XYZ file of C-alpha atoms in Angstrom:
783
model
C 13.681 -213.517 -140.868
C 12.348 -211.752 -143.940
C 9.302 -212.845 -145.895
C 10.086 -214.552 -149.202
C 8.204 -212.726 -151.942
C 8.442 -215.484 -154.553
C 5.494 -217.538 -155.833
C 3.613 -219.156 -152.928
C 3.384 -222.954 -152.785
C 0.021 -224.542 -152.105
C -0.547 -226.282 -148.804
C -0.283 -225.420 -145.148
C 1.383 -222.121 -144.351
C 3.937 -221.086 -141.780
C 1.247 -220.140 -139.284
C -0.116 -223.696 -139.363
C 3.264 -225.153 -138.476
C 3.623 -223.520 -135.106
C 5.665 -225.263 -132.464
C 5.464 -222.389 -130.001
C 6.075 -223.536 -126.442
C 7.662 -226.814 -127.508
C 11.203 -227.770 -126.638
C 13.044 -230.148 -128.966
C 16.396 -231.778 -128.241
C 18.603 -233.429 -130.846
C 21.387 -235.921 -130.185
C 23.624 -238.238 -132.194
C 24.415 -241.633 -130.747
C 26.411 -244.730 -131.631
C 28.915 -244.668 -134.485
C 29.318 -241.451 -136.445
C 28.229 -241.153 -140.069
C 28.732 -238.463 -142.695
C 25.563 -236.405 -143.013
C 24.692 -236.424 -139.311
C 25.614 -232.735 -139.130
C 23.266 -231.932 -142.020
C 20.466 -233.676 -140.090
C 21.289 -231.773 -136.884
C 21.345 -228.504 -138.840
C 17.935 -229.234 -140.387
C 16.365 -230.135 -137.025
C 17.704 -226.976 -135.380
C 16.665 -224.606 -138.150
C 13.277 -226.161 -138.786
C 12.611 -226.208 -135.042
C 13.488 -222.531 -134.687
C 11.490 -221.771 -137.846
C 8.294 -223.125 -136.274
C 8.915 -221.291 -132.999
C 10.213 -224.144 -130.835
C 13.206 -224.025 -128.518
C 15.871 -226.405 -129.766
C 18.640 -227.920 -127.660
C 21.846 -229.750 -128.510
C 22.640 -232.791 -126.389
C 26.392 -233.214 -126.670
C 28.043 -236.653 -126.426
C 24.845 -238.596 -127.052
C 23.128 -240.368 -124.162
C 26.160 -239.768 -121.957
C 25.541 -236.035 -122.256
C 21.863 -236.539 -121.465
C 22.763 -238.438 -118.284
C 25.501 -236.005 -117.221
C 23.449 -232.876 -118.011
C 25.029 -229.510 -117.254
C 26.767 -227.888 -120.208
C 26.162 -230.987 -122.299
C 22.609 -229.748 -122.920
C 22.699 -226.317 -124.555
C 20.146 -224.252 -126.381
C 20.939 -224.010 -130.090
C 20.764 -220.770 -132.056
C 20.397 -220.296 -135.788
C 24.079 -219.460 -136.137
C 25.094 -222.485 -134.051
C 24.736 -224.730 -137.088
C 26.379 -222.459 -139.664
C 29.186 -224.102 -141.676
C 28.146 -227.577 -140.454
C 26.717 -228.905 -143.689
C 30.000 -229.954 -145.291
C 31.613 -231.346 -142.120
C 31.798 -235.126 -141.715
C 31.098 -236.998 -138.474
C 29.040 -235.241 -135.819
C 30.096 -231.927 -134.298
C 27.896 -232.421 -131.211
C 29.734 -235.631 -130.418
C 28.702 -239.220 -129.917
C 29.582 -241.673 -127.144
C 28.661 -245.129 -125.908
C 26.845 -244.878 -122.576
C 26.559 -247.881 -120.287
C 24.897 -245.739 -117.631
C 21.880 -244.983 -119.842
C 21.237 -248.710 -120.060
C 20.517 -248.705 -116.328
C 17.321 -247.448 -114.682
C 19.327 -244.988 -112.573
C 20.957 -243.512 -115.667
C 17.628 -242.982 -117.397
C 16.261 -241.369 -114.217
C 19.119 -238.826 -114.313
C 18.464 -238.196 -118.013
C 14.747 -237.607 -117.395
C 15.569 -235.135 -114.615
C 17.919 -233.204 -116.897
C 15.302 -232.997 -119.655
C 12.433 -231.956 -117.366
C 14.546 -229.167 -115.875
C 14.673 -227.638 -119.363
C 11.094 -228.516 -120.328
C 12.233 -230.897 -123.073
C 9.622 -233.478 -124.063
C 10.533 -233.952 -127.730
C 13.597 -235.964 -128.688
C 15.143 -236.352 -132.117
C 17.616 -239.233 -132.012
C 20.083 -239.833 -134.842
C 21.744 -243.233 -134.529
C 21.487 -246.959 -135.158
C 18.989 -249.561 -133.984
C 20.565 -249.771 -130.506
C 20.289 -246.018 -129.979
C 16.698 -245.935 -131.224
C 15.695 -248.939 -129.098
C 17.113 -247.164 -126.050
C 15.121 -244.050 -126.932
C 11.890 -246.047 -127.174
C 12.502 -247.717 -123.794
C 13.118 -244.252 -122.307
C 9.802 -243.084 -123.805
C 7.900 -246.058 -122.382
C 9.353 -245.516 -118.890
C 8.874 -241.744 -118.953
C 5.765 -241.404 -116.764
C 7.218 -243.797 -114.182
C 10.497 -241.893 -114.137
C 8.658 -238.608 -113.512
C 6.750 -240.199 -110.628
C 10.043 -241.319 -109.089
C 11.490 -237.807 -109.476
C 8.479 -236.351 -107.629
C 8.880 -238.912 -104.848
C 12.542 -237.962 -104.495
C 11.606 -234.293 -104.335
C 13.593 -233.442 -107.464
C 10.652 -232.007 -109.414
C 7.263 -230.525 -108.527
C 4.067 -232.566 -108.850
C 2.626 -230.288 -111.536
C 5.622 -231.130 -113.730
C 4.169 -234.615 -114.179
C 1.108 -233.078 -115.838
C 3.004 -230.486 -117.855
C 5.559 -232.982 -119.181
C 3.361 -236.071 -119.133
C 4.582 -237.627 -122.411
C 7.946 -237.932 -124.109
C 7.811 -237.912 -127.912
C 10.500 -239.670 -129.926
C 11.391 -239.448 -133.614
C 14.383 -241.307 -134.967
C 16.651 -240.909 -137.967
C 19.043 -243.688 -138.840
C 22.679 -242.632 -139.103
C 24.762 -245.649 -140.097
C 27.201 -246.200 -142.942
C 26.332 -249.917 -142.988
C 22.730 -249.367 -144.179
C 21.768 -252.152 -141.792
C 18.404 -250.807 -140.588
C 15.266 -252.397 -142.024
C 12.491 -250.113 -143.226
C 14.603 -247.555 -145.074
C 16.255 -247.872 -148.470
C 19.198 -245.730 -147.384
C 20.540 -244.613 -144.032
C 22.400 -241.344 -143.481
C 26.092 -241.884 -144.258
C 25.804 -244.904 -146.548
C 26.221 -243.009 -149.823
C 29.256 -241.113 -148.490
C 30.857 -244.376 -147.338
C 30.312 -245.777 -150.828
C 32.069 -242.694 -152.230
C 35.113 -243.439 -150.057
C 35.140 -247.109 -151.101
C 34.759 -246.401 -154.816
C 37.488 -243.723 -154.714
C 39.852 -246.329 -153.259
C 38.776 -249.085 -155.664
C 39.200 -246.811 -158.698
C 42.700 -245.902 -157.493
C 43.625 -249.528 -156.779
C 42.413 -250.688 -160.189
C 45.026 -248.569 -161.964
C 47.930 -250.135 -160.059
C 46.382 -253.610 -160.279
C 46.114 -253.186 -164.055
C 49.746 -252.119 -164.291
C 51.085 -255.155 -162.439
C 48.449 -257.813 -163.275
C 47.504 -258.108 -159.620
C 44.596 -259.434 -157.641
C 43.327 -257.189 -154.859
C 41.258 -258.395 -151.921
C 39.446 -255.474 -150.275
C 37.770 -255.574 -146.881
C 34.955 -253.073 -146.339
C 32.886 -252.406 -143.236
C 29.749 -254.358 -142.427
C 29.971 -256.748 -139.482
C 26.331 -257.776 -139.790
C 25.303 -256.265 -143.128
C 26.838 -256.723 -146.559
C 25.272 -253.680 -148.225
C 28.523 -251.718 -148.666
C 30.343 -254.751 -150.038
C 27.500 -255.680 -152.395
C 26.875 -252.216 -153.831
C 30.564 -251.363 -154.180
C 31.064 -254.688 -156.004
C 28.171 -253.790 -158.310
C 29.512 -250.267 -158.823
C 33.063 -251.311 -159.713
C 32.341 -254.619 -161.465
C 34.194 -256.747 -158.903
C 34.915 -260.359 -159.810
C 33.670 -261.788 -156.509
C 31.913 -260.510 -153.399
C 31.434 -262.152 -149.988
C 28.658 -260.953 -147.665
C 27.108 -262.281 -144.438
C 23.478 -262.416 -145.662
C 24.200 -264.775 -148.560
C 27.258 -266.942 -147.872
C 28.706 -268.729 -150.904
C 27.712 -272.308 -151.665
C 29.988 -275.118 -150.524
C 32.918 -275.460 -152.885
C 32.998 -271.721 -153.525
C 36.772 -271.642 -153.277
C 37.215 -273.668 -156.478
C 34.505 -271.716 -158.314
C 36.066 -268.389 -157.376
C 39.508 -269.481 -158.538
C 38.055 -270.826 -161.791
C 36.411 -267.475 -162.468
C 39.554 -265.472 -161.688
C 41.583 -267.759 -163.939
C 39.050 -267.462 -166.758
C 39.110 -263.676 -166.512
C 42.894 -263.618 -166.773
C 42.746 -265.975 -169.746
C 40.323 -263.495 -171.310
C 43.082 -260.835 -171.223
C 41.801 -259.141 -168.069
C 44.858 -257.860 -166.218
C 43.356 -257.450 -162.768
C 40.940 -259.056 -160.339
C 38.991 -257.388 -157.558
C 37.474 -259.374 -154.683
C 35.415 -257.486 -152.097
C 34.855 -258.957 -148.647
C 32.499 -257.596 -145.984
C 34.172 -257.696 -142.571
C 31.332 -259.924 -141.341
C 31.474 -262.363 -144.281
C 30.747 -265.972 -143.339
C 30.437 -269.361 -144.997
C 27.403 -271.664 -144.854
C 28.505 -272.929 -141.449
C 28.681 -269.380 -140.006
C 32.476 -269.568 -140.013
C 34.185 -266.205 -140.741
C 35.789 -265.677 -144.158
C 38.765 -263.354 -143.779
C 40.695 -261.422 -146.407
C 43.866 -263.349 -145.508
C 42.048 -266.620 -146.132
C 40.887 -265.385 -149.548
C 44.397 -264.191 -150.417
C 45.942 -267.523 -149.414
C 43.402 -269.333 -151.610
C 44.285 -267.261 -154.672
C 48.035 -267.553 -154.134
C 47.923 -271.285 -153.400
C 45.601 -272.297 -156.259
C 46.531 -269.765 -158.955
C 49.866 -268.247 -157.985
C 48.568 -264.731 -158.750
C 50.338 -261.712 -157.252
C 47.747 -260.818 -154.583
C 47.429 -257.896 -152.179
C 45.056 -257.204 -149.279
C 43.666 -253.737 -148.521
C 41.552 -253.104 -145.428
C 39.738 -249.797 -145.775
C 38.753 -249.469 -142.111
C 37.588 -246.157 -140.694
C 38.407 -244.186 -143.827
C 34.885 -245.213 -144.864
C 33.404 -243.161 -142.010
C 35.488 -240.106 -142.797
C 35.452 -237.221 -145.202
C 32.837 -234.755 -146.277
C 29.268 -236.024 -146.852
C 28.099 -236.574 -150.422
C 25.365 -234.470 -151.995
C 22.930 -237.385 -151.598
C 23.591 -237.644 -147.843
C 23.235 -233.901 -147.318
C 19.898 -233.826 -149.130
C 18.677 -237.015 -147.451
C 19.670 -235.766 -143.990
C 18.138 -232.329 -144.581
C 14.841 -233.828 -145.748
C 14.804 -236.268 -142.829
C 15.621 -233.539 -140.294
C 12.737 -231.356 -141.466
C 10.424 -234.385 -141.582
C 11.437 -235.318 -138.011
C 10.395 -231.880 -136.720
C 7.061 -232.133 -138.570
C 6.521 -235.563 -137.012
C 7.201 -234.180 -133.533
C 4.744 -231.325 -134.116
C 2.015 -233.737 -135.183
C 2.590 -236.421 -132.543
C 0.128 -237.100 -129.736
C 0.295 -239.147 -126.551
C -1.020 -242.164 -128.486
C 1.337 -241.865 -131.445
C 4.001 -244.601 -131.424
C 7.649 -243.597 -131.683
C 8.486 -243.378 -135.363
C 11.555 -243.380 -137.532
C 11.867 -241.220 -140.641
C 12.779 -243.408 -143.611
C 13.433 -243.225 -147.338
C 11.276 -245.357 -149.629
C 12.237 -244.925 -153.269
C 12.217 -241.151 -153.575
C 9.693 -240.537 -150.785
C 10.076 -239.698 -147.100
C 7.923 -241.971 -144.961
C 7.370 -242.488 -141.231
C 7.483 -246.015 -139.878
C 6.840 -247.339 -136.348
C 10.288 -247.448 -134.791
C 9.952 -250.770 -132.988
C 8.581 -252.563 -136.061
C 11.775 -251.589 -137.905
C 13.983 -252.566 -134.959
C 12.245 -255.916 -134.661
C 12.715 -256.650 -138.357
C 16.387 -255.624 -138.143
C 16.869 -258.098 -135.304
C 15.022 -260.753 -137.315
C 17.686 -260.494 -140.029
C 20.450 -261.432 -137.598
C 18.316 -264.231 -136.173
C 17.722 -265.610 -139.671
C 21.461 -265.573 -140.394
C 22.260 -267.290 -137.092
C 19.736 -270.007 -137.979
C 21.154 -270.318 -141.534
C 17.921 -269.045 -143.158
C 19.893 -266.958 -145.611
C 17.197 -266.482 -148.267
C 14.938 -265.135 -145.524
C 17.706 -262.796 -144.311
C 18.039 -261.284 -147.791
C 14.261 -260.830 -148.062
C 14.093 -259.120 -144.690
C 16.864 -256.723 -145.713
C 14.389 -255.165 -148.110
C 13.762 -254.634 -151.799
C 16.843 -252.473 -152.352
C 19.160 -255.187 -151.039
C 17.354 -257.930 -152.985
C 17.541 -255.976 -156.234
C 21.241 -255.275 -155.784
C 22.038 -258.935 -155.124
C 19.931 -260.120 -158.062
C 21.561 -257.638 -160.421
C 25.099 -258.459 -159.271
C 24.545 -262.172 -159.878
C 23.130 -261.403 -163.307
C 26.087 -259.259 -164.409
C 29.093 -260.757 -162.657
C 28.708 -264.442 -163.433
C 28.545 -265.426 -167.072
C 26.924 -268.731 -167.875
C 28.707 -271.143 -170.236
C 27.663 -270.823 -173.896
C 25.966 -274.219 -173.683
C 23.645 -272.980 -170.910
C 22.629 -269.726 -172.602
C 19.242 -269.573 -174.370
C 19.379 -268.880 -178.108
C 16.848 -266.192 -178.996
C 18.082 -265.348 -182.526
C 17.274 -261.699 -181.758
C 19.602 -258.761 -182.388
C 19.419 -255.824 -179.980
C 21.150 -252.463 -180.511
C 22.243 -250.118 -177.722
C 23.090 -246.462 -178.304
C 23.804 -243.325 -176.293
C 22.196 -240.074 -177.437
C 22.834 -236.486 -176.428
C 25.382 -234.874 -174.144
C 27.516 -237.087 -171.892
C 26.284 -238.046 -168.426
C 28.351 -240.020 -165.933
C 26.912 -243.505 -165.547
C 26.002 -244.021 -169.211
C 28.805 -246.550 -169.642
C 27.587 -248.483 -166.609
C 24.130 -248.590 -168.213
C 25.518 -249.889 -171.522
C 27.613 -252.534 -169.748
C 24.555 -253.719 -167.871
C 22.401 -253.853 -171.016
C 25.014 -255.780 -172.981
C 25.581 -258.401 -170.299
C 21.900 -258.903 -169.518
C 21.160 -259.152 -173.237
C 23.831 -261.801 -173.733
C 22.506 -263.696 -170.695
C 19.067 -263.642 -172.336
C 20.567 -265.196 -175.468
C 20.494 -262.108 -177.712
C 23.221 -260.865 -180.013
C 24.120 -257.354 -178.831
C 25.188 -254.474 -181.075
C 26.733 -251.161 -180.003
C 26.024 -248.042 -182.058
C 28.782 -245.429 -181.923
C 28.033 -241.683 -182.019
C 24.304 -241.859 -181.293
C 21.733 -241.431 -184.062
C 24.359 -239.995 -186.418
C 26.471 -243.106 -186.075
C 23.327 -245.185 -186.516
C 22.424 -243.836 -189.938
C 26.093 -243.917 -190.995
C 26.310 -247.590 -190.102
C 28.760 -247.303 -187.194
C 27.397 -250.490 -185.705
C 29.346 -253.437 -184.320
C 28.647 -256.546 -182.341
C 29.732 -256.230 -178.724
C 30.717 -259.155 -176.474
C 30.651 -259.807 -172.719
C 34.346 -259.035 -172.223
C 34.232 -255.835 -174.305
C 32.372 -253.970 -171.559
C 34.602 -255.024 -168.650
C 35.636 -252.092 -166.457
C 33.087 -249.721 -167.981
C 31.242 -248.926 -164.728
C 33.873 -246.447 -163.541
C 34.276 -244.583 -166.825
C 32.662 -241.179 -167.253
C 31.433 -239.667 -170.506
C 30.898 -241.598 -173.764
C 30.970 -240.997 -177.495
C 27.665 -239.615 -178.677
C 26.444 -236.772 -180.837
C 23.135 -234.867 -180.916
C 21.829 -234.552 -184.432
C 18.792 -234.485 -186.686
C 17.545 -238.007 -187.377
C 17.725 -239.480 -190.860
C 14.893 -241.928 -190.250
C 15.094 -243.485 -193.708
C 18.786 -244.298 -193.321
C 18.302 -245.577 -189.768
C 15.564 -247.911 -191.043
C 17.961 -249.078 -193.758
C 20.661 -249.895 -191.191
C 18.144 -251.720 -188.997
C 17.206 -253.867 -191.996
C 20.860 -254.451 -192.900
C 21.831 -255.615 -189.404
C 18.423 -257.210 -188.705
C 17.983 -255.130 -185.518
C 14.981 -256.495 -183.576
C 14.959 -254.055 -180.628
C 16.464 -250.748 -179.513
C 17.697 -249.559 -176.121
C 18.448 -245.824 -176.091
C 20.333 -244.211 -173.204
C 20.112 -240.416 -173.131
C 18.337 -237.205 -172.247
C 15.734 -235.027 -173.942
C 17.314 -235.609 -177.382
C 16.829 -239.346 -176.910
C 13.203 -238.763 -175.876
C 12.539 -236.732 -179.047
C 14.372 -239.327 -181.139
C 12.277 -242.224 -179.837
C 9.086 -240.271 -180.624
C 10.312 -239.526 -184.156
C 11.103 -243.197 -184.773
C 7.707 -244.139 -183.358
C 5.935 -241.676 -185.671
C 7.714 -243.164 -188.700
C 6.551 -246.730 -188.067
C 3.748 -246.330 -190.596
C 6.313 -245.665 -193.315
C 9.142 -247.992 -192.276
C 8.245 -251.476 -191.105
C 11.812 -251.917 -189.800
C 10.963 -249.496 -186.966
C 8.150 -251.729 -185.690
C 10.349 -253.210 -182.980
C 10.364 -252.840 -179.168
C 12.110 -249.608 -178.143
C 12.908 -248.470 -174.619
C 14.635 -245.372 -173.344
C 16.660 -245.055 -170.158
C 16.965 -241.403 -168.961
C 20.542 -240.146 -168.682
C 21.285 -236.431 -168.444
C 22.844 -234.140 -165.850
C 19.929 -231.727 -166.303
C 17.382 -234.278 -165.001
C 14.787 -232.849 -167.375
C 13.354 -236.015 -168.929
C 9.547 -236.342 -168.597
C 8.353 -239.502 -166.885
C 11.267 -239.890 -164.484
C 12.079 -238.268 -161.151
C 15.781 -238.978 -161.628
C 18.194 -239.410 -164.534
C 21.558 -241.138 -164.732
C 24.317 -238.551 -164.335
C 22.417 -236.008 -162.238
C 23.869 -237.274 -158.948
C 27.450 -237.006 -160.236
C 26.747 -233.459 -161.435
C 25.265 -232.568 -158.032
C 28.395 -233.845 -156.321
C 30.562 -231.779 -158.671
C 28.494 -228.666 -157.838
C 28.534 -229.385 -154.098
C 32.281 -230.069 -153.992
C 32.997 -226.892 -155.952
C 30.736 -224.779 -153.741
C 32.507 -226.171 -150.653
C 35.866 -225.150 -152.083
C 34.607 -221.770 -153.183
C 33.189 -221.038 -149.710
C 36.414 -222.248 -148.120
C 38.367 -219.802 -150.283
C 36.690 -216.984 -148.353
C 38.167 -218.153 -145.032
C 40.091 -215.353 -143.415
C 38.695 -212.715 -145.778
C 36.029 -210.128 -145.204
C 32.386 -211.053 -145.741
C 31.821 -212.386 -149.216
C 28.922 -213.617 -151.408
C 29.446 -216.020 -154.295
C 27.209 -216.076 -157.374
C 27.402 -219.513 -159.045
C 25.927 -220.441 -162.440
C 24.909 -224.062 -162.983
C 23.870 -226.076 -166.027
C 20.422 -227.472 -166.689
C 19.003 -225.591 -169.682
C 15.574 -224.426 -168.505
C 15.426 -227.090 -165.801
C 16.321 -225.784 -162.329
C 17.044 -229.182 -160.754
C 20.808 -228.726 -160.413
C 20.514 -225.189 -159.068
C 17.740 -226.045 -156.579
C 18.927 -229.394 -155.248
C 22.568 -228.333 -155.470
C 21.617 -225.253 -153.462
C 20.022 -227.435 -150.790
C 23.135 -229.645 -150.631
C 25.561 -226.725 -150.538
C 23.582 -224.550 -148.104
C 22.767 -221.789 -150.586
C 20.941 -218.609 -149.581
C 19.020 -218.426 -152.861
C 18.662 -220.337 -156.142
C 17.176 -218.662 -159.203
C 15.386 -220.949 -161.671
C 13.085 -220.667 -164.687
C 10.271 -222.699 -163.069
C 9.845 -220.147 -160.274
C 9.636 -216.700 -161.894
C 11.389 -213.853 -160.090
C 11.664 -210.111 -160.620
C 13.768 -207.205 -159.416
C 11.826 -207.036 -156.136
C 12.760 -210.627 -155.350
C 16.394 -209.900 -156.117
C 16.298 -206.801 -153.910
C 14.642 -208.745 -151.094
C 17.332 -211.436 -151.304
C 20.121 -208.861 -151.190
C 18.593 -207.220 -148.121
C 18.171 -210.591 -146.473
C 21.832 -211.453 -147.049
C 22.920 -208.037 -145.847
C 21.117 -208.573 -142.528
C 22.714 -212.001 -142.131
C 26.153 -210.630 -142.926
C 25.800 -208.064 -140.180
C 25.627 -210.914 -137.642
C 28.088 -213.786 -137.556
C 27.578 -215.108 -141.094
C 30.762 -214.608 -143.119
C 29.896 -216.204 -146.459
C 26.875 -216.257 -148.741
C 26.067 -218.513 -151.679
C 23.642 -217.791 -154.517
C 23.025 -220.240 -157.375
C 21.522 -219.372 -160.737
C 20.337 -221.826 -163.376
C 21.819 -220.854 -166.741
C 18.444 -220.142 -168.411
C 16.496 -218.932 -165.389
C 15.847 -215.501 -166.938
C 17.070 -213.961 -170.181
C 17.389 -210.480 -168.675
C 18.560 -211.206 -165.131
C 21.793 -212.837 -166.218
C 24.558 -214.090 -163.945
C 26.500 -210.894 -164.686
C 23.462 -208.738 -163.848
C 22.869 -210.523 -160.516
C 26.584 -210.293 -159.693
C 26.629 -206.554 -160.381
C 23.395 -205.998 -158.427
C 24.676 -207.847 -155.363
C 28.053 -206.097 -155.625
C 26.432 -202.665 -155.701
C 23.764 -203.249 -153.060
C 26.126 -205.063 -150.714
C 28.826 -202.412 -150.898
C 30.219 -201.694 -147.470
C 28.834 -204.956 -146.033
C 30.131 -207.690 -148.341
C 31.902 -208.080 -151.653
C 31.021 -210.492 -154.459
C 32.633 -213.101 -156.677
C 31.068 -215.078 -159.521
C 31.797 -218.513 -160.983
C 30.369 -220.294 -164.029
C 30.813 -224.019 -163.367
C 30.317 -225.015 -167.002
C 31.152 -228.433 -168.394
C 32.942 -229.680 -165.306
C 29.436 -230.730 -164.230
C 29.386 -233.317 -167.035
C 32.839 -234.726 -166.367
C 34.547 -236.986 -163.870
C 34.034 -240.534 -162.717
C 30.397 -241.468 -162.025
C 29.233 -241.456 -158.420
C 28.299 -244.772 -156.752
C 24.634 -243.758 -157.023
C 24.842 -243.203 -160.782
C 26.803 -246.406 -161.360
C 24.274 -248.386 -159.370
C 21.214 -246.611 -160.768
C 22.475 -246.943 -164.348
C 23.280 -250.610 -163.855
C 19.920 -251.568 -162.352
C 17.623 -249.457 -164.542
C 19.359 -250.654 -167.712
C 19.124 -254.303 -166.610
C 15.402 -253.788 -166.052
C 15.024 -252.216 -169.496
C 16.821 -255.130 -171.149
C 14.588 -257.662 -169.407
C 11.557 -255.715 -170.685
C 12.917 -255.936 -174.230
C 13.354 -259.707 -173.896
C 9.793 -260.065 -172.671
C 8.420 -257.970 -175.555
C 10.428 -259.935 -178.130
C 9.109 -263.236 -176.818
C 5.532 -261.936 -176.714
C 5.370 -260.351 -180.165
C 7.980 -262.261 -182.152
C 9.696 -259.021 -183.205
C 6.925 -257.046 -184.955
C 5.642 -254.347 -182.597
C 3.411 -251.468 -183.606
C 1.528 -250.562 -180.454
C 2.024 -247.617 -178.106
C 3.283 -249.807 -175.286
C 6.129 -251.144 -177.449
C 7.967 -247.792 -177.305
C 8.463 -246.884 -173.658
C 10.500 -244.805 -171.291
C 11.629 -246.516 -168.101
C 11.563 -243.913 -165.339
C 11.664 -243.625 -161.593
C 8.285 -242.537 -160.284
C 8.141 -241.973 -156.530
C 8.777 -245.485 -155.224
C 9.078 -247.647 -158.320
C 10.554 -248.019 -161.787
C 7.718 -247.673 -164.268
C 7.514 -248.326 -168.028
C 5.508 -245.552 -169.717
C 4.646 -245.293 -173.437
C 6.401 -242.180 -174.769
C 3.188 -241.172 -176.574
C 1.442 -240.818 -173.218
C 4.218 -238.558 -171.937
C 3.504 -235.880 -174.552
C 0.841 -234.287 -172.356
C 3.357 -234.022 -169.499
C 5.992 -232.244 -171.590
C 6.835 -228.590 -172.185
C 8.557 -229.078 -175.560
C 9.502 -225.407 -175.941
C 11.617 -225.381 -172.782
C 12.435 -229.111 -172.830
C 11.212 -229.835 -169.312
C 8.376 -231.817 -167.687
C 5.328 -229.724 -166.765
C 5.315 -231.165 -163.232
C 8.575 -231.656 -161.328
C 8.701 -233.306 -157.897
C 11.837 -231.505 -156.690
C 10.056 -228.123 -156.686
C 8.618 -229.255 -153.328
C 12.185 -229.218 -151.948
C 12.670 -225.522 -152.699
C 10.886 -224.326 -149.557
C 13.300 -226.453 -147.517
C 16.258 -224.565 -148.914
C 14.547 -221.243 -148.139
C 13.595 -222.270 -144.601
C 17.150 -223.449 -143.900
C 18.402 -220.106 -145.269
C 16.206 -218.223 -142.747
C 13.332 -217.146 -144.962
C 9.720 -217.253 -143.872
C 7.968 -219.043 -146.680
C 4.983 -221.231 -147.421
C 5.727 -224.884 -146.843
C 3.612 -227.588 -148.401
C 3.352 -230.470 -145.941
C 0.770 -232.360 -147.987
C 3.572 -234.555 -149.301
C 5.151 -235.124 -145.908
C 5.611 -238.651 -144.634
C 2.591 -240.415 -143.185
C 2.886 -243.167 -140.617
C 2.950 -246.512 -142.393
C 3.593 -250.084 -141.347
C 6.659 -252.054 -142.359
C 5.700 -254.508 -145.072
C 7.724 -257.697 -145.416
C 5.724 -259.442 -148.138
C 5.675 -257.214 -151.182
C 3.646 -257.623 -154.326
C 5.298 -258.472 -157.620
C 4.790 -254.876 -158.780
C 6.899 -253.493 -155.962
C 9.827 -255.641 -157.105
C 10.340 -252.992 -159.776
C 11.477 -250.670 -157.028
C 14.090 -248.150 -157.953
C 15.601 -248.066 -154.491
C 19.312 -247.560 -154.724
């Protein structure tokens, strides 16, 4: 591996991360999940990077018990071309034998023979519980092996402790302690693709569709897909419907049809139950609709299609981060360290005691069995609670007589370039606003439409079906503050919700600065970040960035596949982002890029030369394809054409080159489940903030904290006055001065076989699972 000559990150260096002499084994167990291969790849490459020997255990615990060729040493090239493959290439199998003492004795013997005392287990709670039992029995198993003459006595000293780190691979997202498990986001992609397709035929024929999604014990997939597609009704095991739900559901479906809605979608988790723990099946739901309403109704059972397909960008990044974190945890573990599981909390990787998480997961099922459903939802975690709360808020409209009457008018507008998920955010804002008793107004064409008076009242039914629509109508322009103030006076606008990117951020600040001149602007204002570039100060993530990442990842997969059967080839890909390198860097991590050139990390001709030489060496081995990403404004002189020509010339005789400019395809398409969900929840939170401010101040607002940006910061959604964000902003290049994702860049370099500095100061620390959260943590941005 060559030394990366780019700017060094602060923190511990490569030499401090030595795993020399350690042997690490990785296995996948239980059901497969998209993204498992990305996790395996990260464990192997990070393990080799720190000098450890890494082994594959094929066929899960069965392979560990059987030994032989099932346990093989992994090489760097062993995990090439794995990133985009669904399922698990090292296999997974149920193993009854491992549940017995004799089976675990065989497994221990097979591991000791190879000097393996570090296990990375990717699976569900059953697999991780089995791993912890194995760890607890380890010393006793070694003693038995000595007594049977299968190992030498000194082996007991040399291999005295077995260290376990778990990663949860499960599409159901049914493991407590983590906001997302590996495979969940990809499963949601499969579900939403099907729902979007079904909605077109349902609309054509005025049909009702009843969809069954996976989740025998957990309703996460059903709940989030219902939120992401705006389903009329959802049935989940954690929160069974109240008695008499059949009539209420039919009343709602009938009301929607009367309101000119041509289709109905009902989503049922396969483990859905009623209040008496009696199963609710899709056939039962269909019969109800046909019998009571006479609607043309169809049933679709998605089944194992949800487990299939290529992993999403989110799952690849999540699995890669978790795999690297698992190796770090194994390096730092001691004989007294409890087995841990690597989890995601908000946007942070954390380590949690494995058995605490398993115990809480089992408590959920116990609570459901005992009909303590509110407790079951609470134990599922903040992400699940927030999703359920938001769905109830948006899906079920209260009768006019039950709505509060606030006499406030609230305007919603989109500003800047389109970003997938903006429409979901507007839908959410409108419906929450109406539920709060406000009169909602939509402003067409951003600030330009505002000053031209393109403002209209928008009703509950007007935003139906908006969650799945990409793009929007909005224009970037210079503000005419005087005319905007005039329109606000004309329509008596009492609050503003602005959805957009850096243009929206600048616009809010300009309106704030003009408050001294125009009293009409002294109203609560809040901005929700939405831009594919993810360059808004005050927020780690923006609506639309995930969809753009998926577009980049999918395209890179296809581009790399186009080289199959050809000679060695390197692709130079240009991404969007302005001066922000988020798409290039994180897209590079998701697509398995060899290099990503960005403005935030200056590079020169020596770096380019070093990268070419590095790729040349790799191409001389078994690597057939290379991938290099470049952010569009990374350097004014080292253009995409220049880098393409340099690589073409220097790689002559070893590889040839192709270049692609992805362009505006990154802004198009249907929003990803993540962006639909994120846009829906963050916008609902913003609207509730507006309601609170209106009630507190009775409209007039002229303080800093009345003009805020709602952003995701590490583990929570935080309201921040835009004035206070000025110090964090590079206005010339339209980026934040500090960007969290820069800490992910070393991961991409390590996984591309560079020696580089790696900052582990932000790595996960062992924490305890917390059931009772403070009110502040309810603002969590967990998706």
